[in-house]
PDB file of C-alpha atoms and ligand atoms in Angstrom:
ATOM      1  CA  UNK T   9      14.017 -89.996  60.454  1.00 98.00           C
ATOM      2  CA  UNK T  10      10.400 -90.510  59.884  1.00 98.00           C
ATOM      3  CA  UNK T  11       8.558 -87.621  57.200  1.00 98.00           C
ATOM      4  CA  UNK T  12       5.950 -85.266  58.274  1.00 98.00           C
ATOM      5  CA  UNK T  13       4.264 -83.104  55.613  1.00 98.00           C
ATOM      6  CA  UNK T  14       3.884 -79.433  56.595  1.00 98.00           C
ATOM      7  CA  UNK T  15       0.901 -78.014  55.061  1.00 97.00           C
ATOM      8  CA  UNK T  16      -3.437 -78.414  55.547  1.00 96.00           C
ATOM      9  CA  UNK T  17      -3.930 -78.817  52.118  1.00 97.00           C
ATOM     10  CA  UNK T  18      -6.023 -81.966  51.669  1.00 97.00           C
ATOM     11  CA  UNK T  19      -5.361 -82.830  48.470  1.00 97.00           C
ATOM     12  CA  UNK T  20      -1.375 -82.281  48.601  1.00 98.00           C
ATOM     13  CA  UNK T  21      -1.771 -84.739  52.039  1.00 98.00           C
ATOM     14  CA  UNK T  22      -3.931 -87.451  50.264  1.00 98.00           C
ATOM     15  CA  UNK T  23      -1.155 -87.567  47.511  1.00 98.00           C
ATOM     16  CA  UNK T  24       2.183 -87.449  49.364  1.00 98.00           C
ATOM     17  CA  UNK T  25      -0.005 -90.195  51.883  1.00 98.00           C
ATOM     18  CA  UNK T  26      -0.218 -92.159  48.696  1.00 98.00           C
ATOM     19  CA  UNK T  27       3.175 -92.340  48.568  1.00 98.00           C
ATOM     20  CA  UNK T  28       3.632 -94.535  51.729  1.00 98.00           C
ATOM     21  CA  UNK T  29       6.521 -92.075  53.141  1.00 98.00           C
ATOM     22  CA  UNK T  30       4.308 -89.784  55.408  1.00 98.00           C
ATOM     23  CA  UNK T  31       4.520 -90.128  59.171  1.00 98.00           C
ATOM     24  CA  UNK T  32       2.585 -87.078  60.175  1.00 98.00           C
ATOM     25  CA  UNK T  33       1.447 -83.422  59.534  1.00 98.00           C
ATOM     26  CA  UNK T  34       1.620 -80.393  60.717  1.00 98.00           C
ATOM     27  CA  UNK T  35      -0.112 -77.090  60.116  1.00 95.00           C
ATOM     28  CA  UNK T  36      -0.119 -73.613  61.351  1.00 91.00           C
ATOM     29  CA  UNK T  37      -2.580 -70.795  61.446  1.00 90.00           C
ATOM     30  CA  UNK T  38      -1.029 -69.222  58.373  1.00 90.00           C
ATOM     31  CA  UNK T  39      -1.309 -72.453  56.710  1.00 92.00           C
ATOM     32  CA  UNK T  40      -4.635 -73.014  57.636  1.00 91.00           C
ATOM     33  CA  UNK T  41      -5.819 -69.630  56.737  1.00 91.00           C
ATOM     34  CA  UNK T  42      -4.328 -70.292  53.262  1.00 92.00           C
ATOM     35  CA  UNK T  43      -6.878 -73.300  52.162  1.00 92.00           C
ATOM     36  CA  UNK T  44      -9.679 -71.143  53.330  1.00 92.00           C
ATOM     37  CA  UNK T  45     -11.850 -73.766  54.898  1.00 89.00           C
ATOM     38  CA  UNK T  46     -13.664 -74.383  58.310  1.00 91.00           C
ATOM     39  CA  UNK T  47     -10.901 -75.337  60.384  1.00 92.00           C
ATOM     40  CA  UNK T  48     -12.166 -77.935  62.508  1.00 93.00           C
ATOM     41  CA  UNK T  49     -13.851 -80.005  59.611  1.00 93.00           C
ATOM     42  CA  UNK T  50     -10.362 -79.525  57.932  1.00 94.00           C
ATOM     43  CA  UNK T  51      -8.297 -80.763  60.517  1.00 96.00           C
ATOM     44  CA  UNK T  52     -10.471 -83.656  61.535  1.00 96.00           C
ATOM     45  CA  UNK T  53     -10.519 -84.686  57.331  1.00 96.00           C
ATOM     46  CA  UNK T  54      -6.857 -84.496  58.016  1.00 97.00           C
ATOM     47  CA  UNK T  55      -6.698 -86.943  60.364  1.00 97.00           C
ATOM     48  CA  UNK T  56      -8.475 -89.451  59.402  1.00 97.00           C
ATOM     49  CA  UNK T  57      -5.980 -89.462  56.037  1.00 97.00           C
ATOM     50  CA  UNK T  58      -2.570 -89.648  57.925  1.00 97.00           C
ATOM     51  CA  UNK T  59      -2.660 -92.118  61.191  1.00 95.00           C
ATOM     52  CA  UNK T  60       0.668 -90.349  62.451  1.00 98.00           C
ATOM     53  CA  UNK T  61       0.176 -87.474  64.651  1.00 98.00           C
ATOM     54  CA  UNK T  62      -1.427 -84.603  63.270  1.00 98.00           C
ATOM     55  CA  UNK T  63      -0.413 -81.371  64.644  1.00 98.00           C
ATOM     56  CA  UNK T  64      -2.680 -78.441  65.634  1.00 97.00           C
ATOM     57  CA  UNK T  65      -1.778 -74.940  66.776  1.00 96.00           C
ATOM     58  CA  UNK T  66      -3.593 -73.440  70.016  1.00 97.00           C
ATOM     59  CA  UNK T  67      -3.870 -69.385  69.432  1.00 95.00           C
ATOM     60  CA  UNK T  68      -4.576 -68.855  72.795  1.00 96.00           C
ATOM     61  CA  UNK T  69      -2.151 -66.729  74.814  1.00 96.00           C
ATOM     62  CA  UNK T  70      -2.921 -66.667  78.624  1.00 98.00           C
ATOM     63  CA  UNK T  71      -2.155 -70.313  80.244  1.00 98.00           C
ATOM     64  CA  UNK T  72      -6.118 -71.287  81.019  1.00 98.00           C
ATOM     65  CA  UNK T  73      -7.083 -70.083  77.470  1.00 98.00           C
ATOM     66  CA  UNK T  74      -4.183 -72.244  76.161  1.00 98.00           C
ATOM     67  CA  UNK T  75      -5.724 -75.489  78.373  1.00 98.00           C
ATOM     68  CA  UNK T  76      -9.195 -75.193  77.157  1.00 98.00           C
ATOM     69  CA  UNK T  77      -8.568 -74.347  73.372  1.00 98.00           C
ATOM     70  CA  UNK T  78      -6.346 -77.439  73.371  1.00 98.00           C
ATOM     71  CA  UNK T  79      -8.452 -80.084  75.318  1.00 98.00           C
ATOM     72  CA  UNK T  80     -11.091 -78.895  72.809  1.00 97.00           C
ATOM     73  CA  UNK T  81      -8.679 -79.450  69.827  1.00 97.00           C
ATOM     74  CA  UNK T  82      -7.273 -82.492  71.358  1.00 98.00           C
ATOM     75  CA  UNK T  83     -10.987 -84.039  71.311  1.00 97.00           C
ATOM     76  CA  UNK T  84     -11.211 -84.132  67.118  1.00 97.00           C
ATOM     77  CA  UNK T  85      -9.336 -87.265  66.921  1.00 97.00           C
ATOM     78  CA  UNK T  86      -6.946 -89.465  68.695  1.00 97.00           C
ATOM     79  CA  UNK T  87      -4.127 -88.883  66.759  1.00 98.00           C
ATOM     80  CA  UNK T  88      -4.188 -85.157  67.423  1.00 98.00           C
ATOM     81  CA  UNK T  89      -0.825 -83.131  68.096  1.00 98.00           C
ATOM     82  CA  UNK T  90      -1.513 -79.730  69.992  1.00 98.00           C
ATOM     83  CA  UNK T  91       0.777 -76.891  69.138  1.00 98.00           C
ATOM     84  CA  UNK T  92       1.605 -74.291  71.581  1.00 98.00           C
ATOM     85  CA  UNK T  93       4.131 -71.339  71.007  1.00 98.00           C
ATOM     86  CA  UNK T  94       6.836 -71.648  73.708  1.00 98.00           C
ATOM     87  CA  UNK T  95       5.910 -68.910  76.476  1.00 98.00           C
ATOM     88  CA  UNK T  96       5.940 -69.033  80.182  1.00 98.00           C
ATOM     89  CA  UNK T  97       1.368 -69.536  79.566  1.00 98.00           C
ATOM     90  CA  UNK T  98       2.789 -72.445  77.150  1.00 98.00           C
ATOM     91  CA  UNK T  99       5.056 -74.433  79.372  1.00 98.00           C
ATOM     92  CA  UNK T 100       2.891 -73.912  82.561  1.00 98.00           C
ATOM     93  CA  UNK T 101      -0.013 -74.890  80.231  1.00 98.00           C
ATOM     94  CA  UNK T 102       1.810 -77.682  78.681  1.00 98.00           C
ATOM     95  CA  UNK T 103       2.731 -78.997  82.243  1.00 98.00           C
ATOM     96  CA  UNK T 104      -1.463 -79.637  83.025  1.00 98.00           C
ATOM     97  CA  UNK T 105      -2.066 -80.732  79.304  1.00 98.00           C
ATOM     98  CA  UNK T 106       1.024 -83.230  79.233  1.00 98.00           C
ATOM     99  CA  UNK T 107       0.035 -84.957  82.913  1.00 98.00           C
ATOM    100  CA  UNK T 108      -3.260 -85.527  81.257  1.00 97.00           C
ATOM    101  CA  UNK T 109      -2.263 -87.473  78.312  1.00 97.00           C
ATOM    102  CA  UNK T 110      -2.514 -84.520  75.648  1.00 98.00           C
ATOM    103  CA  UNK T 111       0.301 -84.595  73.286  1.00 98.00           C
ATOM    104  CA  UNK T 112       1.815 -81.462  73.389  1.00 98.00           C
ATOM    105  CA  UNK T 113       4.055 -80.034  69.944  1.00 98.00           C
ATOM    106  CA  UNK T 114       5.823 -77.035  71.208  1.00 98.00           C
ATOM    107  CA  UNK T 115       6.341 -74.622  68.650  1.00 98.00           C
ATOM    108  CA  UNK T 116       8.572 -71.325  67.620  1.00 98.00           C
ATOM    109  CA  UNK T 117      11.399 -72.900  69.217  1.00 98.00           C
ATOM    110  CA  UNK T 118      14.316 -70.717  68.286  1.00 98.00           C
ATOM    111  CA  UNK T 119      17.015 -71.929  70.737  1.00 98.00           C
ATOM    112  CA  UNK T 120      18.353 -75.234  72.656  1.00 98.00           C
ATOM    113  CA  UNK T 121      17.618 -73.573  75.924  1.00 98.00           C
ATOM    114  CA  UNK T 122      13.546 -73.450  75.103  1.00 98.00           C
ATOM    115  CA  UNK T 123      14.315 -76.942  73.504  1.00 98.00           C
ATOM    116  CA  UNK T 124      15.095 -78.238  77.052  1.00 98.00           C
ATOM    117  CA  UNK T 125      12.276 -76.175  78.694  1.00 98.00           C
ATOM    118  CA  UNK T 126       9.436 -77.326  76.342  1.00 98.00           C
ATOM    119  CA  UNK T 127      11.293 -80.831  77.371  1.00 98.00           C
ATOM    120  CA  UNK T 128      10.769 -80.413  81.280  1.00 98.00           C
ATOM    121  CA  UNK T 129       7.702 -79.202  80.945  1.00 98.00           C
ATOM    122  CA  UNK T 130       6.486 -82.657  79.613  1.00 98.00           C
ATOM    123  CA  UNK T 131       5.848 -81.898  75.605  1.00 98.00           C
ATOM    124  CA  UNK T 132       6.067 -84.797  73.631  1.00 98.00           C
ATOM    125  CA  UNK T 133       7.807 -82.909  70.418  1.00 98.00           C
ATOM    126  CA  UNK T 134       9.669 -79.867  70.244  1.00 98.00           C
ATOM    127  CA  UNK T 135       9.984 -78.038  66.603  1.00 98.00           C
ATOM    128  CA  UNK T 136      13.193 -75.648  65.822  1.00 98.00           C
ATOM    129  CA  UNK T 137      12.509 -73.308  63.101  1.00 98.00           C
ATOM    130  CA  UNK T 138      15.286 -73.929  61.143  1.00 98.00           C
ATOM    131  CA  UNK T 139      14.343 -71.507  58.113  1.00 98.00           C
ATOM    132  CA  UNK T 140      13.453 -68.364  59.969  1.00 98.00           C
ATOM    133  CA  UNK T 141      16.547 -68.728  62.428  1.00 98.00           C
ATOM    134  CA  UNK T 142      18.594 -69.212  58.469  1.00 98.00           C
ATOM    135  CA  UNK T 143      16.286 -66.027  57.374  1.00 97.00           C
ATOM    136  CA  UNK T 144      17.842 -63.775  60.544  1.00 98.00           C
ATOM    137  CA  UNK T 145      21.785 -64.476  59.043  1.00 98.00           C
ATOM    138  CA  UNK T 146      22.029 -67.066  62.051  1.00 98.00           C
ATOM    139  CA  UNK T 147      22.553 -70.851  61.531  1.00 98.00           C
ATOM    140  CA  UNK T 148      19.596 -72.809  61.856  1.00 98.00           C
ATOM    141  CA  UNK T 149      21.522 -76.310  61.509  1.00 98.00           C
ATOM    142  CA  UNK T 150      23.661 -75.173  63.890  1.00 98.00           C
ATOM    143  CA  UNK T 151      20.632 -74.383  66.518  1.00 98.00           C
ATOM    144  CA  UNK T 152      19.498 -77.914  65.634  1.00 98.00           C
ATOM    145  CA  UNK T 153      22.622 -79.732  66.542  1.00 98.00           C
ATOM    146  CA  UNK T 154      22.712 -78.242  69.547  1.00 98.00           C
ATOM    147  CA  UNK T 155      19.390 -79.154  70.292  1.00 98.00           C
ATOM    148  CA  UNK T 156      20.056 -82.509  69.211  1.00 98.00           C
ATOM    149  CA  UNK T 157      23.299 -83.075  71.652  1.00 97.00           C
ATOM    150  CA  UNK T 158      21.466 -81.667  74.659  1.00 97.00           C
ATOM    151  CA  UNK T 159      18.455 -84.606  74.699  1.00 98.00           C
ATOM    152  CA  UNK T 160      21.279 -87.263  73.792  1.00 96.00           C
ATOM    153  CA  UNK T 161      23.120 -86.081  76.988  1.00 97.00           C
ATOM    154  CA  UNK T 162      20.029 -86.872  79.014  1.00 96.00           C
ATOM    155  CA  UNK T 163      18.060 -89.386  76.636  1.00 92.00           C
ATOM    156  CA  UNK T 164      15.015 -87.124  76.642  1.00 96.00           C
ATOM    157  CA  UNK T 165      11.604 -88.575  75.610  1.00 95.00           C
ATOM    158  CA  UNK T 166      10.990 -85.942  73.647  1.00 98.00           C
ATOM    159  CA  UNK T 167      10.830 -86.244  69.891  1.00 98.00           C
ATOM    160  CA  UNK T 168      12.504 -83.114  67.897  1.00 98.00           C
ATOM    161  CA  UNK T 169      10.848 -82.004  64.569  1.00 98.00           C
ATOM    162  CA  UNK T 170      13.329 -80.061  61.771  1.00 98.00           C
ATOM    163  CA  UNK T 171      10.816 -77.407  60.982  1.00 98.00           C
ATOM    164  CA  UNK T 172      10.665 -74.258  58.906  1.00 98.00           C
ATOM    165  CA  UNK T 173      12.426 -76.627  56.046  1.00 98.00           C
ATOM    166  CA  UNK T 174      12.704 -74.587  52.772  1.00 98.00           C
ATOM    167  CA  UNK T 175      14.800 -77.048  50.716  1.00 97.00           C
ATOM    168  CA  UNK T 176      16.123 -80.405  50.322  1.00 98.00           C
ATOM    169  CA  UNK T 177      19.342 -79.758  51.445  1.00 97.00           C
ATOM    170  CA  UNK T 178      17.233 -78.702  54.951  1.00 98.00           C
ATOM    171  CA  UNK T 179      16.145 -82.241  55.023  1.00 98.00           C
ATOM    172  CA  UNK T 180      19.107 -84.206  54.139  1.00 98.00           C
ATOM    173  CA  UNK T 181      21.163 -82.193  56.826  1.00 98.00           C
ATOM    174  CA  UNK T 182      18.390 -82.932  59.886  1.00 98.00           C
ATOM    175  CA  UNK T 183      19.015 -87.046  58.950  1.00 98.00           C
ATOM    176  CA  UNK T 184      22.604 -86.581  59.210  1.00 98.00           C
ATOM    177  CA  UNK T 185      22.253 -84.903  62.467  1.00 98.00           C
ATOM    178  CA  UNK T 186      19.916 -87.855  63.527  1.00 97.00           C
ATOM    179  CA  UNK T 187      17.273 -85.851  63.916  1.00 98.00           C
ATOM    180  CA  UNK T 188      13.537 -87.828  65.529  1.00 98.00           C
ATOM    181  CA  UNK T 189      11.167 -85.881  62.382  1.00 98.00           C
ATOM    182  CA  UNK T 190      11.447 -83.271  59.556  1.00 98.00           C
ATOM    183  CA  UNK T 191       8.129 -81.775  58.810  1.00 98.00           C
ATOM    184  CA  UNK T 192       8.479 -80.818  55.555  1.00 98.00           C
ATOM    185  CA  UNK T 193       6.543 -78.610  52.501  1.00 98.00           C
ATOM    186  CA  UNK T 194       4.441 -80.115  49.968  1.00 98.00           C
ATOM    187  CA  UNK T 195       6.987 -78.673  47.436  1.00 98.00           C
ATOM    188  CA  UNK T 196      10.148 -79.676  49.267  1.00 98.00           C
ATOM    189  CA  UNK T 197       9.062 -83.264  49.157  1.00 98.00           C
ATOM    190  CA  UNK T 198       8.252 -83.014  45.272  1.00 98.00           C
ATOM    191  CA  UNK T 199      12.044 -81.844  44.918  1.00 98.00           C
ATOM    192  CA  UNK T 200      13.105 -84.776  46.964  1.00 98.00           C
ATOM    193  CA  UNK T 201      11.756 -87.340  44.621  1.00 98.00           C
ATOM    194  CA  UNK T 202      13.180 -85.207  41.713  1.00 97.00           C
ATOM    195  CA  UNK T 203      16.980 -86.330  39.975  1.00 97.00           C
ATOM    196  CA  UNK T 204      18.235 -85.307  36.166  1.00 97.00           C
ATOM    197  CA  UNK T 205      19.761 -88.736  35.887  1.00 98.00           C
ATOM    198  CA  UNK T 206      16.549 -90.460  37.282  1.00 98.00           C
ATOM    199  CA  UNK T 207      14.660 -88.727  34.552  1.00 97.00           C
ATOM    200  CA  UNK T 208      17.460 -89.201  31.584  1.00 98.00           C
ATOM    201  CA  UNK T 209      17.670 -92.716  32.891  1.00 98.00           C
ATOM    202  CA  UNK T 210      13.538 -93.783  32.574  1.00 97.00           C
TER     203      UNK T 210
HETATM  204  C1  LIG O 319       5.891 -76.317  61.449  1.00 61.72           C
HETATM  205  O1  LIG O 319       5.456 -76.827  62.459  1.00 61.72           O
HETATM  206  C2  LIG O 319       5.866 -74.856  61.202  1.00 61.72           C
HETATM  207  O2  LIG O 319       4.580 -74.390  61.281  1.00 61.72           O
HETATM  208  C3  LIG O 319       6.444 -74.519  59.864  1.00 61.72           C
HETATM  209  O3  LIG O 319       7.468 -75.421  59.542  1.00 61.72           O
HETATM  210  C4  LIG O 319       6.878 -73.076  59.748  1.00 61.72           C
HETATM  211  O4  LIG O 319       7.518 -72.901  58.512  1.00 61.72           O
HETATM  212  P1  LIG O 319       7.818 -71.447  57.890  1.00 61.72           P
HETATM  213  O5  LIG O 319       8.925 -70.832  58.674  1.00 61.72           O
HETATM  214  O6  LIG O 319       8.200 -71.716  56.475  1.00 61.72           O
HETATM  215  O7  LIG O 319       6.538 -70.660  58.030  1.00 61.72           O
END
């Protein structure tokens, strides 16, 4: 299971990168909106840290919109991801973007049956919220697994990111599942490093 970091803070990328354990990032509006910076001079510092895919998020709603926003997001670097919500706009948008060699991360994926849409309609990752399906008293491991047996069935290209991961436990879960990526918090990874008896021990 390769290790994306979830955030578009700069500094908590360049020293989880440090690391050697980082695969990729992903950000979000929210996230974005959080460091308070221009957003295209922050996302283009990002990735030219991390060499993995570096994922994006179109805000456009209405399928054209969605097509030019992320051909123009796309163009920032090569190893940019573009995010799109799942909506009807999304997938017909992701369909154009997809045939054209954009990589496509479809995003607020809440179930396995927009899982397999985001999959037909040619989008190269597909991320499950697992946290805010947990947050709603449903089981957001569960939604994954499901996701996870469906591609197997049909050996789907398309890669699956655990995200919404609020703990460790999250991320140990999503390997044992076999899942492709868990994009994961600057201060779940910290905790993952973390053990008492590693500490006692040094
Ligand atoms: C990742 O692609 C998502 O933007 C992120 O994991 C959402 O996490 P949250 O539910 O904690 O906001």
């Amino acid at each position: 299971m390769k290790i994306f970091i979830d955030t578009a803070n700069v500094d908590h990328i360049r020293e989880i990168n440090s690391w050697g354990i980082l695969s990729g990032v992903t950000t979000n509006p929210s996230l974005c909106a959080r460091e308070q910076k221009e957003f295209y001079s922050t996302i283009r510092e990002i990735a030219s840290i991390v060499k993995g895919p570096i994922s994006a998020e179109a805000c456009s709603m209405e399928k054209e919109e969605i097509i030019k926003e992320a051909r123009e997001l796309a163009a920032i670097a090569e190893n940019i991801v573009v995010k799109i919500p799942i909506t009807p706009d999304g997938l017909a948008a992701t369909k154009v973007l997809s045939k054209d060699g954009i990589r496509i991360n479809m995003t607020l994926v809440f179930s396995a049956n927009q899982a397999l849409l985001a999959s037909q309609a040619g989008a190269a990752y597909v991320s499950p919220f697992i946290g805010r399906i947990d947050d709603i008293g449903h089981d957001g491991m569960g939604v994954l697994y499901e996701i996870i047996s469906v591609f197997e069935n049909y050996d789907f290209d398309t890669e699956i990111i655990a995200a919404s991961i609020r703990h460790p436990l999250h991320v140990v879960q999503a390997a044992q599942m076999g899942v492709d990526i868990a994009t994961v918090p600057y201060e779940v990874i910290k905790a993952m490093v973390k053990h008492p008896l590693t500490d006692k021990g040094i």
